[in-house]
Coordinates of C-alpha atoms in Angstrom, one line a residue:
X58 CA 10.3 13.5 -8.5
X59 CA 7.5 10.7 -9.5
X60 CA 8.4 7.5 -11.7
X61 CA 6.6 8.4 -15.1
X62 CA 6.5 5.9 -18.3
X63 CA 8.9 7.5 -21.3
X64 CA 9.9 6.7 -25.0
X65 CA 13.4 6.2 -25.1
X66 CA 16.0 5.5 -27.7
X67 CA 17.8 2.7 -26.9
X68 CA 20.7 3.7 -29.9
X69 CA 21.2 7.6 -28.7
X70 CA 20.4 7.1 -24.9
X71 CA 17.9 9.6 -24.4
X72 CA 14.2 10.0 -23.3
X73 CA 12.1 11.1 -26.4
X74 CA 9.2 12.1 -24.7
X75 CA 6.7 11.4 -21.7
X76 CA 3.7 9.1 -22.3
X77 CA 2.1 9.4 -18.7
X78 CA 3.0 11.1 -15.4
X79 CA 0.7 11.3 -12.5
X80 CA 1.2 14.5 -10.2
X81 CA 1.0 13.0 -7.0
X82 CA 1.9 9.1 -7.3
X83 CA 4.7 7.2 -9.2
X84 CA 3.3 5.3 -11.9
X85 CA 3.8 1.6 -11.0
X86 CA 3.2 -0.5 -13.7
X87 CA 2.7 -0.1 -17.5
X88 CA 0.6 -3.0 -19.7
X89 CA 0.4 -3.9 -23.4
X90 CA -1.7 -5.6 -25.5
X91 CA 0.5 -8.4 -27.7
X92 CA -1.8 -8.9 -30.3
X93 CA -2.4 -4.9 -31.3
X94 CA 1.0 -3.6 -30.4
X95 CA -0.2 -0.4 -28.3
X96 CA 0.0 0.3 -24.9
X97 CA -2.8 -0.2 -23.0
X98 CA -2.7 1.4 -19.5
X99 CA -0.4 2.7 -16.6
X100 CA -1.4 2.0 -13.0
X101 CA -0.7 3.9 -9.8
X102 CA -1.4 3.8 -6.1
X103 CA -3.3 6.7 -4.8
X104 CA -5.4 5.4 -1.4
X105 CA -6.9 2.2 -4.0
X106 CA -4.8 1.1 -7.2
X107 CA -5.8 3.8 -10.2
X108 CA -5.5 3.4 -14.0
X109 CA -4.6 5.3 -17.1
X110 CA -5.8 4.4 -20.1
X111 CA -3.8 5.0 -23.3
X112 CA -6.5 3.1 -25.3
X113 CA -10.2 3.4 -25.8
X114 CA -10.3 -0.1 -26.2
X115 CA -9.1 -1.3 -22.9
X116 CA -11.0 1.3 -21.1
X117 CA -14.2 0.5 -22.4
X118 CA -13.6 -3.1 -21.4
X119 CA -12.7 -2.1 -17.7
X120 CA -15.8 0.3 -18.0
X121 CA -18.3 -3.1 -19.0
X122 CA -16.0 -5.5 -15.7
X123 CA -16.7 -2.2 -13.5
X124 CA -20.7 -2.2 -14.0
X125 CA -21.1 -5.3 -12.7
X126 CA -17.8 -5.6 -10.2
X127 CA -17.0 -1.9 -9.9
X128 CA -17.6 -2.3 -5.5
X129 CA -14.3 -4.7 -6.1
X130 CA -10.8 -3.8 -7.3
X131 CA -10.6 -5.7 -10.6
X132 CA -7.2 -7.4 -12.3
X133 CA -6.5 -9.5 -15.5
X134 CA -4.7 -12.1 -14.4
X135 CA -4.5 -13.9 -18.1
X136 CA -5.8 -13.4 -21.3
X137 CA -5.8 -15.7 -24.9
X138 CA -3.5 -14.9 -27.7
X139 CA -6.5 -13.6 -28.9
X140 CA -7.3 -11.0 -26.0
X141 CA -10.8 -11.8 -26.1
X142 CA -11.2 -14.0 -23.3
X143 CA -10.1 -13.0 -19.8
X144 CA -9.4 -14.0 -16.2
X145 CA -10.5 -11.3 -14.4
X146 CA -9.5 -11.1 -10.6
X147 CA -11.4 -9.0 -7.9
X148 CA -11.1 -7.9 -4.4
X149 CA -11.6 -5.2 -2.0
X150 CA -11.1 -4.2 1.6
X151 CA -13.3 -6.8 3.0
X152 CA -13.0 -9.5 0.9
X153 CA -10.4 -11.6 -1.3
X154 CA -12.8 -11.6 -3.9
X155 CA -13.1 -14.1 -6.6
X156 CA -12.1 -15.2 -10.0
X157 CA -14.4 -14.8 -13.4
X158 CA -14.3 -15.5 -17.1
X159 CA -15.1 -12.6 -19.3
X160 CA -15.7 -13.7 -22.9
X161 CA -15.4 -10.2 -24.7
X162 CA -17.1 -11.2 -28.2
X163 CA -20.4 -12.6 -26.6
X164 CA -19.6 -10.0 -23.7
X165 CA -20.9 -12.8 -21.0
X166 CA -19.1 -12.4 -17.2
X167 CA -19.4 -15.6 -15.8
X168 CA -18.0 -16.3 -11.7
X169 CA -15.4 -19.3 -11.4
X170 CA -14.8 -19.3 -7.8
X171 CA -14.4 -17.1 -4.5
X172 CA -11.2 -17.3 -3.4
X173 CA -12.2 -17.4 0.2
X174 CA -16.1 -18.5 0.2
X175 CA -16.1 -18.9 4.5
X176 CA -15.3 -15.5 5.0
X177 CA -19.1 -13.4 4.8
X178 CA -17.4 -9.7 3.5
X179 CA -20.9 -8.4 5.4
X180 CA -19.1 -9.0 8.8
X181 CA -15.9 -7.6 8.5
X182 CA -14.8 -4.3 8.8
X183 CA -14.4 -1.5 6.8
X184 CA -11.1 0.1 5.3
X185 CA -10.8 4.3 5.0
X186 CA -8.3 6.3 3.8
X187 CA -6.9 8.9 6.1
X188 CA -4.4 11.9 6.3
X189 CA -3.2 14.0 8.6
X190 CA 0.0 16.2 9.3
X191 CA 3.5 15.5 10.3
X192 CA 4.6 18.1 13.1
X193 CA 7.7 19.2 10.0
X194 CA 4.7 20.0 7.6
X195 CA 4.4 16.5 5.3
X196 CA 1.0 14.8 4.5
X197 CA 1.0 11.5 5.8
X198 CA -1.7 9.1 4.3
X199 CA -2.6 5.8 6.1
X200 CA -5.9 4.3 6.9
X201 CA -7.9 3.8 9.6
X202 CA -10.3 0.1 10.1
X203 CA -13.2 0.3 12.4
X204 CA -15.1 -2.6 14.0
X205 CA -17.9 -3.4 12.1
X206 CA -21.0 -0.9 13.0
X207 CA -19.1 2.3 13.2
X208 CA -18.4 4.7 11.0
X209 CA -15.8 7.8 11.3
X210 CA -18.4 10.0 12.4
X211 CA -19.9 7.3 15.2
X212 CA -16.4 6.4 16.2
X213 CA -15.2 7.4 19.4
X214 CA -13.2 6.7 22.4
X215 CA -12.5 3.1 20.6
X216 CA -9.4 0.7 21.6
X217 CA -6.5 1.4 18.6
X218 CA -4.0 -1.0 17.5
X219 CA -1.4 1.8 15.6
X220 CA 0.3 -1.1 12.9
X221 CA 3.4 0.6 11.2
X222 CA 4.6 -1.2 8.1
X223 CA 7.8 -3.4 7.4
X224 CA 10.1 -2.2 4.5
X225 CA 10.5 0.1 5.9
X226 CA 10.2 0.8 2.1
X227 CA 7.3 -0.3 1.2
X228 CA 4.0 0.8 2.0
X229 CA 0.1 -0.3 3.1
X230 CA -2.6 -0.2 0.9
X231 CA -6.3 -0.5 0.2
X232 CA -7.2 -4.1 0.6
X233 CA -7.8 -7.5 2.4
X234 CA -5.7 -8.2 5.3
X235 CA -6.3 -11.3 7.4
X236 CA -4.5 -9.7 10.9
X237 CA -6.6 -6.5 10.4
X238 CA -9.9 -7.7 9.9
X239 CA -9.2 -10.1 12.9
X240 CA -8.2 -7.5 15.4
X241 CA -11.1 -5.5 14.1
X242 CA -13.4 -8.4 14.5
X243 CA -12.4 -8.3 18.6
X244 CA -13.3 -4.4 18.7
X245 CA -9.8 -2.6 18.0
X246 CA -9.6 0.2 15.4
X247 CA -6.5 -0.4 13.5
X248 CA -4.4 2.6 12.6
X249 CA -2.2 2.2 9.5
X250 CA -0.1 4.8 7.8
X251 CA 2.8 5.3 5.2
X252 CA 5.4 7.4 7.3
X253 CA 8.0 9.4 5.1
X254 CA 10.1 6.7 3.4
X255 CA 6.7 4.5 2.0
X256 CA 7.2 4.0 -1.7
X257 CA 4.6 5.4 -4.6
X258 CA 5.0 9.1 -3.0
X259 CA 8.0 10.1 -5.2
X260 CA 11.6 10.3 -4.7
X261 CA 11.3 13.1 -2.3
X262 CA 9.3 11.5 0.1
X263 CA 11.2 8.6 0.1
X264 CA 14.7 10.0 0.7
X265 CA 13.3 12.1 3.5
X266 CA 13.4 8.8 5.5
X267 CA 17.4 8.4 4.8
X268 CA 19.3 8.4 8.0
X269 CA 15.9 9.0 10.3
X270 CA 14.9 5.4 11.6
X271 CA 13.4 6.5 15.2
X272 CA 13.6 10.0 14.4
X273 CA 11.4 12.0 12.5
X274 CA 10.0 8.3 10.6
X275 CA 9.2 7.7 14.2
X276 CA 7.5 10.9 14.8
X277 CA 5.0 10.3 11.7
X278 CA 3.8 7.3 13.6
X279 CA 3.7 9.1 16.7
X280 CA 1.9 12.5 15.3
X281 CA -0.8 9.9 13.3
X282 CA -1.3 8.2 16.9
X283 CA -1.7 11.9 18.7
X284 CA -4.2 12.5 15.5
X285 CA -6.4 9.7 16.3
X286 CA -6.7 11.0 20.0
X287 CA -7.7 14.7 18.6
X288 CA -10.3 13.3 16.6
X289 CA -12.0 11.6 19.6
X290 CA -11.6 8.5 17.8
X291 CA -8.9 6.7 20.1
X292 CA -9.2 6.3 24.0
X293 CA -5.4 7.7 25.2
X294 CA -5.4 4.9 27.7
X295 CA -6.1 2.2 25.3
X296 CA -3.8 2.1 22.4
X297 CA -1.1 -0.5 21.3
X298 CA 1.5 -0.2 19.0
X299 CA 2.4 -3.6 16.9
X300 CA 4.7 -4.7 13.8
X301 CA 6.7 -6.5 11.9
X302 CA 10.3 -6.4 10.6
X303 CA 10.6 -2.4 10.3
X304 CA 7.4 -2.1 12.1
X305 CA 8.8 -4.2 15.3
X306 CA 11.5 -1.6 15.2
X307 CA 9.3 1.3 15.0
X308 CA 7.1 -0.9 17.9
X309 CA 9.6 -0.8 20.1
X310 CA 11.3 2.9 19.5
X311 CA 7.4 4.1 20.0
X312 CA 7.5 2.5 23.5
X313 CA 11.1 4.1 24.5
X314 CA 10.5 7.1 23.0
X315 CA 6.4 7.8 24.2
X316 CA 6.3 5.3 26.8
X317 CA 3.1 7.0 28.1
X318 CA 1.7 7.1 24.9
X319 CA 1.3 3.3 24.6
X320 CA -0.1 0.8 26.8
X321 CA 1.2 -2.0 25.1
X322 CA 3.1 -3.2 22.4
X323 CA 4.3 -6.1 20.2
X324 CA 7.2 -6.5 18.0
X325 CA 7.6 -9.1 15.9
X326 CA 10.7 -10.1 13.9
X327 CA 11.9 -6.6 13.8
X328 CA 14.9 -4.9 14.0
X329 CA 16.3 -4.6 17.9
X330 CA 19.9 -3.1 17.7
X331 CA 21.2 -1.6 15.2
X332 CA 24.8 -2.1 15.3
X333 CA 24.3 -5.7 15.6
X334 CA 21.9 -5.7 12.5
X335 CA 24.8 -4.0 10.7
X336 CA 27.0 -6.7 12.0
X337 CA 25.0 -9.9 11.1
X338 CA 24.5 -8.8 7.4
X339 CA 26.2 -11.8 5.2
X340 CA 29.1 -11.1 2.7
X341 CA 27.3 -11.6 -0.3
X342 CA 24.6 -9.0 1.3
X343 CA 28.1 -6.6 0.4
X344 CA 26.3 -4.0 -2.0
X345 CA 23.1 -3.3 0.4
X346 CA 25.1 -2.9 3.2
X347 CA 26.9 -0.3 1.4
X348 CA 23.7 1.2 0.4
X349 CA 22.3 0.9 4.1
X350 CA 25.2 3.2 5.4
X351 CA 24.2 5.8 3.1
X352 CA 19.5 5.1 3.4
X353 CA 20.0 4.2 7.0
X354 CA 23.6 5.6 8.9
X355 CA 26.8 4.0 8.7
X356 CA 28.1 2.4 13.0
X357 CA 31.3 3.9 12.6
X358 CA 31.0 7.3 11.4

């Protein structure tokens, strides 16, 4: 069900063996170090981006970058033919982070710059995973940004922006985003969640979105919204729905199907009709059209 990273024999065709499989996530990227000829790690998305390390080496080096950075997400972004001198990228929920040096012979960690130096990572808000239960049984995982000040035990009776994601497969994840920290900034909680169909859950979960645009991918949306008012967290008069591409779809099928549930809402660029979406999809666009009769429902059956 989950993407894993194999052996394979390219000469007989066949998979040889599994090197790494994560029980809950598909494993999203694989890395390899040039100069030693060994695999390094595999990375995965649980709530923050996750490693596996197939090498002492590299973990140890990622152990040294993580006791000085380890409140940051940390990336190579290039390395010497050598691999002993690094870029090293960092970020988090609250900041874009910065770029540093890391010479690993005279271990020294030195900044180069902050990537955005105006924006003070002590004012904005703060990103938490969250979870909660579809009405059909599945485990939704999204996260939830408070105005700065509260926490989710303080939080309560707050305005909610709900934000579903574009794709619609594709999913949100732990990190800086510029519209989020700006709506939280004016006092809304925003509400994000990966409704079935988000990618890095398994195959599964992803085909359980086939053929269900506004149905039960709409639901999700709706029972995470419904979630947020049990929890005391969202005032049920103040909540607006807003999105892009898929998610201005999904904005504007949450305010025909719960009207009452929403007291506002925004779509941007996102899908309005259906059949004339079908329609407008270019020749050369032939093979995804095929495929979007069979993911998303084929007009004229």
């Amino acid at each position: 069900d989950k993407s894993v990273v194999v052996e394979f024999d390219i000469v007989n065709g066949k998979e040889l063996n599994v090197l790494y499989e994560n029980p809950d996530f598909d494993v999203e990227g694989v890395y390899y170090s040039h100069k030693r000829k060994v695999l390094t790690a595999a990375s995965y998305t649980s709530w923050k981006s996750e490693r596996h390390f197939f090498d002492e080496e590299t973990k140890l080096m990622f152990d040294r970058l993580n006791k000085d950075l380890g409140q940051y997400e940390i990336g190579i972004s290039a390395n010497n033919k050598d691999e002993t001198v690094y870029i090293i990228r960092t970020y988090s929920d609250r900041s874009l982070g910065s770029y540093y040096i890391y010479d690993k012979i005279t271990d020294k960690l030195e900044k180069i710059v902050e990537v955005s130096p105006w924006i003070d990572e002590n004012e904005m808000g703060s990103v938490t995973p969250v979870k909660y239960q579809s009405r059909d049984g599945l485990t939704i995982n999204g996260y939830l940004t408070l105005p700065k000040g509260y926490t989710m035990e303080t939080a309560k009776n707050l305005p909610v922006v709900v934000n579903p994601h574009g794709g619609p497969w594709a999913r949100d994840d732990w990190g800086f985003n510029p519209e989020i920290q700006f709506l939280a900034n004016r006092g809304y909680a925003v509400f994000q969640m990966n409704f079935r169909g988000s990618t890095g859950y398994g195959k599964s979960f992803w085909e359980t979105s086939f053929k269900k645009w506004g149905r039960e991918m709409q639901d999700d949306i709706t029972d995470g919204t419904k979630w947020l008012i049990d929890q005391g967290i969202a005032d049920p008069k103040r909540i607006a729905i807003y999105g892009g591409s898929y998610g201005g779809y999904a904005t504007l099928m949450g305010l025909v199907k719960e009207p009452a549930l929403y007291a506002a809402g925004v779509d941007y660029v996102g899908v309005a009709n259906m059949f004339t979406f079908m329609q407008t999809i270019p020749p050369y666009w032939k093979p995804m059209l095929d495929m979007f009769y069979e993911m998303v429902g084929d007009p004229k059956a």
